[in-house]
C-alpha positions as a printed NumPy array, in Angstrom:
array([[  81.187,  -21.227, -221.029],
       [  77.735,  -19.848, -220.519],
       [  76.672,  -23.215, -219.173],
       [  79.38 ,  -22.936, -216.474],
       [  78.169,  -19.547, -215.286],
       [  74.612,  -20.811, -215.306],
       [  75.604,  -23.875, -213.3  ],
       [  77.408,  -21.636, -210.774],
       [  74.271,  -19.603, -210.203],
       [  72.127,  -22.726, -210.165],
       [  74.315,  -24.435, -207.587],
       [  74.02 ,  -21.482, -205.237],
       [  77.549,  -20.109, -205.4  ],
       [  78.106,  -16.419, -205.031],
       [  81.3  ,  -14.729, -206.119],
       [  83.099,  -18.048, -206.076],
       [  81.905,  -18.913, -202.559],
       [  80.099,  -22.121, -201.718],
       [  76.698,  -22.335, -200.049],
       [  78.388,  -23.409, -196.836],
       [  80.588,  -20.304, -196.685],
       [  77.599,  -18.082, -197.342],
       [  75.571,  -19.774, -194.61 ],
       [  78.438,  -19.367, -192.107],
       [  78.628,  -15.63 , -192.872],
       [  74.886,  -15.316, -192.353],
       [  75.049,  -17.11 , -188.998],
       [  77.911,  -14.931, -187.811],
       [  75.96 ,  -11.84 , -188.778],
       [  72.816,  -13.009, -186.984],
       [  74.554,  -14.323, -183.844],
       [  77.024,  -11.559, -183.135],
       [  77.682,  -10.04 , -179.717],
       [  75.284,   -7.191, -180.407],
       [  72.436,   -9.624, -179.777],
       [  73.299,  -10.104, -176.086],
       [  70.64 ,   -8.559, -173.851],
       [  71.778,   -5.595, -171.818],
       [  71.376,   -5.573, -168.061],
       [  68.836,   -3.196, -166.621],
       [  70.079,   -0.493, -164.278],
       [  68.794,   -2.494, -161.293],
       [  70.536,   -5.678, -162.493],
       [  73.786,   -3.779, -163.044],
       [  73.536,   -2.198, -159.594],
       [  72.869,   -5.557, -157.906],
       [  75.761,   -7.146, -159.788],
       [  78.121,   -4.311, -158.819],
       [  77.062,   -4.67 , -155.172],
       [  77.693,   -8.432, -155.291],
       [  81.145,   -7.932, -156.811],
       [  82.023,   -5.353, -154.164],
       [  80.812,   -7.652, -151.372],
       [  82.81 ,  -10.599, -152.76 ],
       [  85.938,   -8.45 , -153.003],
       [  85.499,   -7.301, -149.401],
       [  85.035,  -10.897, -148.255],
       [  88.178,  -11.996, -150.106],
       [  90.162,   -9.156, -148.529],
       [  88.881,  -10.138, -145.079],
       [  89.834,  -13.785, -145.646],
       [  93.304,  -12.7  , -146.731],
       [  93.699,  -10.587, -143.563],
       [  92.623,  -13.581, -141.465],
       [  94.991,  -15.922, -143.299],
       [  97.939,  -13.563, -142.901],
       [  97.217,  -13.151, -139.182],
       [  96.504,   -9.448, -139.591],
       [  93.107,  -10.07 , -137.965],
       [  93.142,  -12.05 , -134.731],
       [  91.373,  -15.397, -134.603],
       [  89.363,  -14.318, -131.553],
       [  87.767,  -11.483, -133.527],
       [  86.141,  -13.723, -136.158],
       [  85.761,  -17.187, -134.592],
       [  82.391,  -17.347, -132.852],
       [  82.328,  -21.078, -132.091],
       [  85.624,  -21.101, -130.139],
       [  86.9  ,  -24.144, -132.065],
       [  88.602,  -22.463, -135.055],
       [  92.339,  -22.858, -135.534],
       [  94.845,  -21.726, -138.122],
       [  97.26 ,  -24.574, -137.353],
       [  96.438,  -26.641, -140.461],
       [  95.03 ,  -23.954, -142.746],
       [  96.665,  -23.933, -146.189],
       [  94.695,  -21.219, -148.008],
       [  92.623,  -18.179, -147.196],
       [  89.301,  -19.836, -148.125],
       [  89.657,  -21.998, -145.022],
       [  89.672,  -18.981, -142.72 ],
       [  85.966,  -19.11 , -141.981],
       [  84.098,  -19.954, -138.822],
       [  81.327,  -22.524, -139.191],
       [  78.904,  -19.965, -137.775],
       [  79.518,  -17.825, -140.894],
       [  78.22 ,  -20.543, -143.191],
       [  74.531,  -19.792, -143.599],
       [  73.707,  -23.039, -145.413],
       [  75.157,  -25.102, -142.581],
       [  73.385,  -23.086, -139.91 ],
       [  70.063,  -23.391, -141.784],
       [  70.519,  -27.142, -142.231],
       [  71.314,  -27.643, -138.555],
       [  68.33 ,  -25.527, -137.548],
       [  66.022,  -27.541, -139.796],
       [  67.077,  -30.794, -138.115],
       [  67.141,  -29.383, -134.64 ],
       [  64.743,  -26.429, -134.374],
       [  65.362,  -26.021, -130.655],
       [  69.178,  -26.087, -131.265],
       [  69.55 ,  -28.935, -128.773],
       [  71.783,  -30.861, -131.202],
       [  73.605,  -27.883, -132.647],
       [  76.188,  -27.006, -130.038],
       [  78.504,  -24.107, -130.678],
       [  80.42 ,  -25.611, -133.582],
       [  79.919,  -27.836, -136.62 ],
       [  82.302,  -30.32 , -134.993],
       [  79.839,  -30.745, -132.113],
       [  76.943,  -31.664, -134.399],
       [  75.851,  -35.298, -134.079],
       [  76.38 ,  -35.998, -137.799],
       [  79.843,  -34.492, -138.047],
       [  81.809,  -37.63 , -137.166],
       [  79.863,  -39.807, -139.611],
       [  80.044,  -37.387, -142.53 ],
       [  83.389,  -35.673, -142.063],
       [  85.711,  -38.018, -140.189],
       [  85.075,  -41.431, -141.72 ],
       [  87.87 ,  -42.359, -144.125],
       [  85.602,  -44.074, -146.673],
       [  83.225,  -41.108, -146.841],
       [  86.15 ,  -38.723, -147.35 ],
       [  87.626,  -40.912, -150.094],
       [  84.327,  -41.047, -151.995],
       [  83.836,  -37.289, -151.595],
       [  87.394,  -36.748, -152.815],
       [  86.721,  -38.792, -155.953],
       [  83.594,  -36.77 , -156.606],
       [  85.475,  -33.492, -156.19 ],
       [  88.285,  -34.621, -158.502],
       [  85.752,  -35.554, -161.177],
       [  84.186,  -32.085, -161.097],
       [  87.391,  -30.559, -162.447]])
């Protein structure tokens, strides 16, 4: 019998537990949620401001989608329409999309190509209205989910 107890201690068991169980407990103790870094006051403030801004934007989009806010008050390009809109995320004017406006400005610094709306940009037809391009983009979007 003494050889059994010696072999248990030699094999690394503790209170009837295997080495693997002991190692798992150790990992859980080391990698618990208490190890997550805390945000600084500035980081927390910036995050709270971003959340508030996003909530305000979502509320505005919902008001646009419901018709509570008139189209004329938020469409700056004069080409927006709610006729085919199916969700509130689509209730944006192209002039509100900073990335688009920056991209257009980088290709046409004097705004000669820009026009008033994304639909007037010279690349719009090729990128957004060609069936094959839309099909490939659709496949890519489906694969992201």
